[in-house]
Amino acid sequence: MKAVGIIAEYNPFHNGHKYQIEQARQATNADTVIVIMSGNWVQRGQPAILDKWTRAQMALENGADMVIELPVQCAVQPADIFARHAVNILASFKCEWLSFGSEHPDINFNELASVDLKATKIDQDYTKSYAELIRDALTNTTGEDVSAPNDVLALNYAIANLKNNHQMKLVPIKRNGANHHDRDLNINGAIASASSIRAAILDNSKELVQYLPNSTDIEALKNHVNWEDFWPLLKYKIETSSIDELNHIYQMTEGLEYRLKKYIYEAHSFDEFLRLVKSKRYTYARLQRLFVYTLLNWRKNDNLSQEYVRVLGFNKSGRSYLNDIKKQVELPVITKINKELSESELNFDVVSGRIYENINNIPQDAGKIPLIY
Amino acid sequence: MKAVGIIAEYNPFHNGHKYQIEQARQATNADTVIVIMSGNWVQRGQPAILDKWTRAQMALENGADMVIELPVQCAVQPADIFARHAVNILASFKCEWLSFGSEHPDINFNELASVDLKATKIDQDYTKSYAELIRDALTNTTGEDVSAPNDVLALNYAIANLKNNHQMKLVPIKRNGANHHDRDLNINGAIASASSIRAAILDNSKELVQYLPNSTDIEALKNHVNWEDFWPLLKYKIETSSIDELNHIYQMTEGLEYRLKKYIYEAHSFDEFLRLVKSKRYTYARLQRLFVYTLLNWRKNDNLSQEYVRVLGFNKSGRSYLNDIKKQVELPVITKINKELSESELNFDVVSGRIYENINNIPQDAGKIPLIY
């Protein structure tokens, strides 16, 4: 059996994602579509608006044959690290193709990825992310402007695939409909951006139904979660931690711990805190990720690079594929969280899931088995 | 001017406390009654049911001339340490007398305090507090049974007074009315125990008015706080702390960190957690204090013995006394929390106050000045 892999967050799953799965299957003629998805915390440093089980279910009901979870320590990372882990896991899972949405699917991502970036001068500009620096270097070197959010991610996938000698064939799919960050729901027929759908969910807007697949459990949308729900915990954590303890948090650099301490007593909400701490030096995503690390107590000396295949759900085709390749997968394949696991390698996922379930009251890990379709 | 000192928690202030202040003034003919009171966290390891300002106000309206705060690191401690700090601060504040409630005021506490306990064998029985061990040794040595809660505290005051060469004269006042732990409100005329009054406040019982002084602001009773309010924070703290981090918490001994980790996922409330962790080896008070230390992140290498005089409020007589003796007081006298202070010696009070005010939404320290009557 041959599989196409898709890297996703599905925050939340919408018609554009359904379309992408269909297109990936069609373009590759793969037997199976494997989705690797962020769990309860997403790449830009936010809690997922709906928990990972609800989102995995939406994907399985709309074309995915299997959903695996990108471990939280791999997901809440800058784009290059996020891409590296996701690509590694899909490659280890023997995917033949890697498919992704792209604003400009005609870009030759493989060629761009093979540009010797060491030969280009990457400016140490602190206001830019690593991905942005790569993009700038590429524009300088090749004249190609890779700046749309999905193109940037695509390039990171291509680099990870090449750098780690994976052999997955890249399958860019033209993004259809709204742009990534569009805030307006009514842009383009039945496809709106995930950002605008999140805003509509938080507003309990009735319009949003048309942008979600028919199978969507509208009741489940009520269990939405956002950063403000965790604000009392983040506030408590920063208030009771010494400067030294904060300094030990992963990615707490350049005296950011003083900035956090300074503004924590002034802010009345997460949003206000984020805006107080923000400066030109840091992007919102960088700071939000730092707040996730602080909330979840990740420390500089923690091992945050563990990879494994955590299966969230599958249908018959997904299960056949799993049985087919199981023995060839070098990473641990995890289908059930027992007591032992919850205390070992899955610790970051389990703890982050518990903090999340304290808010939405839906068990996330202990004793959970994959969804079966 | 001559002052009589009273050590109290006023959790909350009731008619029995009013009576005690009157009796102490009458018995000593002092010019001024100085109360040293626990702040927002009390000796047995609980948040005070009403904040320190509300309780100080009740005391000032009912006979106290000045209320000073027993620093939180001195208050949330076993009886002997609590007593030592409170006695030290009152002695440093030049009180001539030390008055306290007692079930048996005829006991000669000074004589008992001077028994050479080193000559007696104190069994290392882990199920007993230090105070209980002293009591047992005393019963063995003198035949006197000091077991009623206020008698035990009184004995601790007497020992602290003697051991540190303070010269305060002891003035036991016969406790009038309900016993310390009585749960039934309707026991003895207009005096009920603090425990039963707390239960009545949590129940919004209308009966309780008769047990509180007439001046009581009944609206203020609605801002009550209990351990369950802090349960989400305690749960979060234990869930996100490693075993090693928990082991660094003050008084985390004998592998208690494993017990906390084991039961945190089973408990659905603070009360359930407390009962799960409880064993014969530990009293409820010992565990509750440990949970305060955990919540407030006090660590084994923290300096928890800082003493100072934090003034919460006074009337004319209290102010005159303060002006009279200010220059003779060796401890720092603090009337206002400025930015600098909040980052230095008062840190434990300030942080504990912030965690408390996150629940009751009433500012506790920053910029506060003493109540003036």
XYZ file of C-alpha atoms in Angstrom, chain A residues 21-360:
340
model
C -7.318 15.834 1.193
C -9.375 15.041 -1.910
C -6.843 16.738 -4.149
C -3.878 14.970 -2.543
C -5.532 11.599 -3.013
C -6.418 12.400 -6.601
C -3.012 13.788 -7.532
C -1.097 10.802 -6.145
C -3.592 7.976 -6.505
C -2.390 6.890 -3.058
C -4.157 4.027 -1.236
C -4.142 5.906 2.034
C -4.099 9.474 3.290
C -2.113 9.887 6.514
C -2.513 13.182 8.383
C -0.033 14.308 11.008
C -1.770 16.927 13.103
C -0.792 19.185 16.026
C -2.505 18.102 19.228
C -3.937 20.477 21.813
C -1.339 23.228 21.315
C -0.526 24.627 17.922
C 2.572 25.916 16.172
C 1.951 29.605 16.755
C 1.748 29.109 20.523
C -1.962 28.834 21.165
C -4.256 26.220 22.614
C -6.137 24.554 19.762
C -9.678 25.916 19.639
C -11.068 22.367 19.795
C -9.302 19.409 21.344
C -7.320 16.929 19.251
C -9.973 14.170 19.366
C -12.692 16.428 18.015
C -10.386 17.656 15.247
C -9.129 14.127 14.414
C -12.748 12.987 14.174
C -13.561 15.808 11.743
C -10.607 14.776 9.574
C -11.527 11.083 9.617
C -15.096 11.892 8.655
C -13.872 13.950 5.712
C -11.321 11.919 3.864
C -8.358 11.182 6.104
C -7.624 7.472 6.551
C -5.451 7.916 9.597
C -4.635 10.791 11.933
C -1.447 10.783 13.982
C -0.495 13.419 16.513
C 2.551 15.610 16.114
C 4.025 15.495 19.641
C 3.501 18.802 21.466
C 7.242 19.380 21.906
C 7.576 19.144 18.084
C 4.489 21.222 17.302
C 4.918 24.345 19.417
C 8.108 25.413 17.651
C 9.288 27.828 14.959
C 8.320 26.711 11.446
C 11.661 25.046 10.640
C 11.636 22.816 13.737
C 7.914 22.089 13.362
C 8.534 21.091 9.729
C 11.573 18.957 10.518
C 9.739 16.823 13.081
C 6.567 16.459 11.033
C 8.526 15.463 7.933
C 10.698 13.037 9.923
C 7.663 11.304 11.370
C 5.825 11.010 8.042
C 8.986 9.691 6.377
C 9.518 7.215 9.189
C 5.893 6.196 8.617
C 6.891 5.309 5.030
C 4.834 7.898 3.215
C 5.612 7.939 -0.498
C 4.347 11.487 -1.024
C 4.193 14.621 1.065
C 1.321 16.889 0.129
C 0.699 20.421 1.333
C -1.317 23.512 0.516
C 0.491 26.301 -1.235
C -0.418 29.711 -2.550
C 1.940 29.140 -5.503
C 2.119 25.399 -6.234
C 4.188 26.069 -9.338
C 7.199 27.039 -7.247
C 9.869 24.355 -7.488
C 10.243 23.848 -3.743
C 12.818 21.084 -4.161
C 15.056 23.295 -6.190
C 14.737 26.147 -3.706
C 15.452 23.764 -0.851
C 18.700 22.661 -2.471
C 20.103 26.184 -2.627
C 23.235 26.206 -0.496
C 22.107 28.558 2.200
C 25.465 28.447 3.918
C 26.887 30.190 0.897
C 24.353 32.990 1.302
C 24.683 35.492 4.072
C 21.782 35.221 6.463
C 21.561 38.455 8.436
C 21.212 38.012 12.170
C 18.105 40.151 12.311
C 16.345 39.429 15.590
C 13.021 40.785 14.405
C 12.803 37.943 11.873
C 12.158 34.281 12.358
C 14.551 31.709 10.954
C 12.020 30.962 8.211
C 11.943 34.621 7.261
C 15.721 34.748 7.109
C 15.776 31.733 4.801
C 13.137 33.390 2.657
C 15.170 36.577 2.393
C 18.286 34.644 1.492
C 16.340 32.758 -1.163
C 14.912 35.901 -2.658
C 18.434 37.298 -2.845
C 19.843 34.122 -4.367
C 17.131 32.949 -6.730
C 14.942 35.981 -7.216
C 11.964 33.841 -6.163
C 9.745 35.455 -3.510
C 8.459 32.818 -1.118
C 6.467 34.888 1.324
C 2.895 33.576 1.483
C 2.442 31.648 4.753
C 1.773 28.249 3.164
C 4.595 28.675 0.673
C 6.975 29.390 3.550
C 5.842 26.256 5.345
C 6.112 24.270 2.095
C 9.687 25.414 1.688
C 10.468 24.317 5.235
C 9.021 20.877 4.443
C 11.109 20.651 1.301
C 14.263 21.608 3.202
C 13.572 19.061 5.951
C 12.854 16.345 3.377
C 16.061 17.032 1.525
C 18.351 17.671 4.498
C 17.395 14.413 6.188
C 17.643 12.377 2.984
C 14.008 11.437 2.991
C 12.692 10.418 -0.391
C 9.138 11.713 -0.177
C 7.817 13.235 -3.394
C 6.405 16.728 -2.878
C 2.822 17.358 -3.972
C 1.834 21.029 -3.612
C -1.905 21.634 -3.810
C -3.191 25.022 -4.856
C -4.954 26.610 -1.885
C -8.530 27.310 -2.731
C -10.504 30.062 -1.122
C -9.623 32.421 1.643
C -6.127 33.493 2.582
C -4.537 32.182 5.731
C -5.124 35.196 7.951
C -8.304 36.630 6.477
C -10.621 37.687 9.259
C -13.775 37.922 7.212
C -15.886 34.792 7.024
C -17.669 35.635 3.754
C -14.840 35.690 1.333
C -14.942 32.852 -1.038
C -17.931 30.561 -1.373
C -17.797 27.719 1.141
C -14.161 28.112 2.128
C -13.107 30.576 4.828
C -9.812 30.845 6.677
C -9.208 28.979 9.931
C -8.658 32.358 11.671
C -12.093 33.646 10.690
C -13.719 30.329 11.602
C -12.059 30.445 15.048
C -13.396 33.963 15.560
C -16.866 32.777 14.513
C -16.719 29.814 16.924
C -15.752 32.083 19.819
C -18.684 34.350 18.858
C -21.083 31.390 18.620
C -21.885 32.668 15.122
C -24.499 30.665 13.215
C -23.100 31.616 9.826
C -20.095 29.436 10.268
C -21.905 26.162 9.587
C -21.553 26.618 5.821
C -17.753 26.707 6.061
C -17.559 23.435 7.960
C -18.164 19.952 6.533
C -21.746 18.670 6.856
C -20.661 15.997 9.308
C -19.463 18.587 11.850
C -20.848 18.038 15.327
C -22.068 21.551 16.077
C -22.471 20.702 19.780
C -18.749 19.926 19.980
C -17.936 23.464 18.840
C -19.232 24.690 22.194
C -16.237 23.154 23.955
C -13.963 25.757 22.462
C -10.879 26.888 24.315
C -8.667 29.934 23.950
C -5.689 31.566 25.652
C -7.884 33.626 27.985
C -9.045 30.363 29.602
C -5.454 29.717 30.688
C -4.728 33.297 31.747
C -5.300 32.706 35.507
C -2.828 29.796 35.387
C -0.187 31.685 33.394
C -0.556 34.658 35.728
C -0.225 32.430 38.792
C 2.843 30.710 37.299
C 4.679 33.955 36.569
C 3.666 35.511 39.912
C 4.959 32.581 41.982
C 8.144 31.938 39.986
C 11.418 33.617 40.852
C 13.410 35.375 38.148
C 15.839 32.483 38.308
C 13.094 29.902 37.795
C 11.690 31.837 34.851
C 15.175 32.067 33.381
C 15.267 28.263 33.242
C 12.200 28.132 30.977
C 12.874 27.023 27.398
C 13.502 29.982 25.067
C 13.547 32.517 27.916
C 16.368 34.587 26.498
C 17.700 38.148 26.584
C 16.175 38.930 29.970
C 12.599 38.260 28.845
C 11.946 36.951 32.376
C 12.227 40.529 33.707
C 9.774 41.716 31.072
C 7.283 39.029 32.076
C 7.599 39.893 35.772
C 7.292 43.583 35.019
C 4.035 43.359 33.091
C 2.275 40.487 34.823
C 0.838 42.772 37.529
C -0.387 45.343 35.031
C -2.281 43.079 32.671
C -5.918 42.155 33.192
C -6.152 39.593 30.425
C -3.938 37.404 28.291
C -4.470 39.671 25.340
C -3.392 42.730 27.315
C -0.360 40.893 28.684
C 0.705 39.807 25.203
C 0.460 43.370 23.929
C 2.399 44.752 26.913
C 5.251 42.272 26.492
C 5.364 42.705 22.698
C 8.186 44.726 21.230
C 9.746 45.052 17.797
C 12.271 42.456 18.806
C 9.731 39.634 19.121
C 6.894 38.407 16.947
C 3.534 37.560 18.510
C 4.082 33.902 17.626
C 7.482 33.859 19.380
C 5.961 35.340 22.545
C 2.902 33.100 22.470
C 5.132 30.057 22.210
C 7.181 31.362 25.134
C 3.962 31.616 27.158
C 3.097 28.021 26.262
C 6.567 26.934 27.448
C 6.082 28.928 30.650
C 2.589 27.590 31.260
C 3.682 24.006 30.621
C 6.964 24.492 32.515
C 9.306 23.343 29.734
C 12.889 23.965 30.697
C 16.072 24.636 28.799
C 17.590 21.310 29.771
C 14.504 19.262 28.844
C 14.797 16.879 25.920
C 12.268 18.398 23.530
C 13.227 16.477 20.406
C 11.604 13.101 21.059
C 9.681 11.763 18.086
C 7.116 8.942 18.013
C 3.975 8.004 16.158
C 0.922 8.554 18.327
C -2.146 7.220 16.529
C -5.333 9.222 17.188
C -7.629 7.329 14.806
C -8.056 5.431 11.548
C -10.520 3.761 9.205
C -10.133 0.333 7.543
C -7.667 1.624 4.987
C -5.586 3.362 7.652
C -5.546 0.235 9.785
C -4.455 -1.981 6.875
C -1.656 0.428 6.120
C -0.565 0.449 9.764
C -0.474 -3.362 9.852
C 1.469 -3.379 6.594
C 4.290 -1.103 7.651
C 4.333 -1.381 11.433
C 7.464 -3.520 11.540
C 9.436 -1.176 9.317
C 8.748 1.936 11.419
C 11.762 2.770 13.508
C 10.008 5.270 15.787
C 7.814 3.940 18.606
C 4.187 3.521 17.488
C 1.798 4.353 20.297
C -1.885 3.517 20.194
C -2.706 3.526 23.888
C -1.484 5.621 26.798
C -0.904 3.333 29.727
C 0.425 4.386 33.092
C 4.025 3.690 32.222
C 3.909 5.688 29.006
C 2.286 8.621 30.680
C 5.324 8.868 32.936
C 7.956 8.502 30.238
C 8.378 9.731 26.683
C 4.857 11.041 26.284
C 5.208 13.215 29.341
C 4.972 16.534 27.482
C 1.877 15.417 25.615
C 0.234 14.018 28.718
C 0.915 17.055 30.896
C -0.138 19.485 28.169
C -3.279 17.420 27.674
C -4.104 17.525 31.371
C -3.726 21.285 31.536
C -6.007 21.493 28.490
C -8.605 19.098 29.884
C -8.748 21.057 33.151
C -10.393 23.712 30.972
C -12.611 21.771 28.551
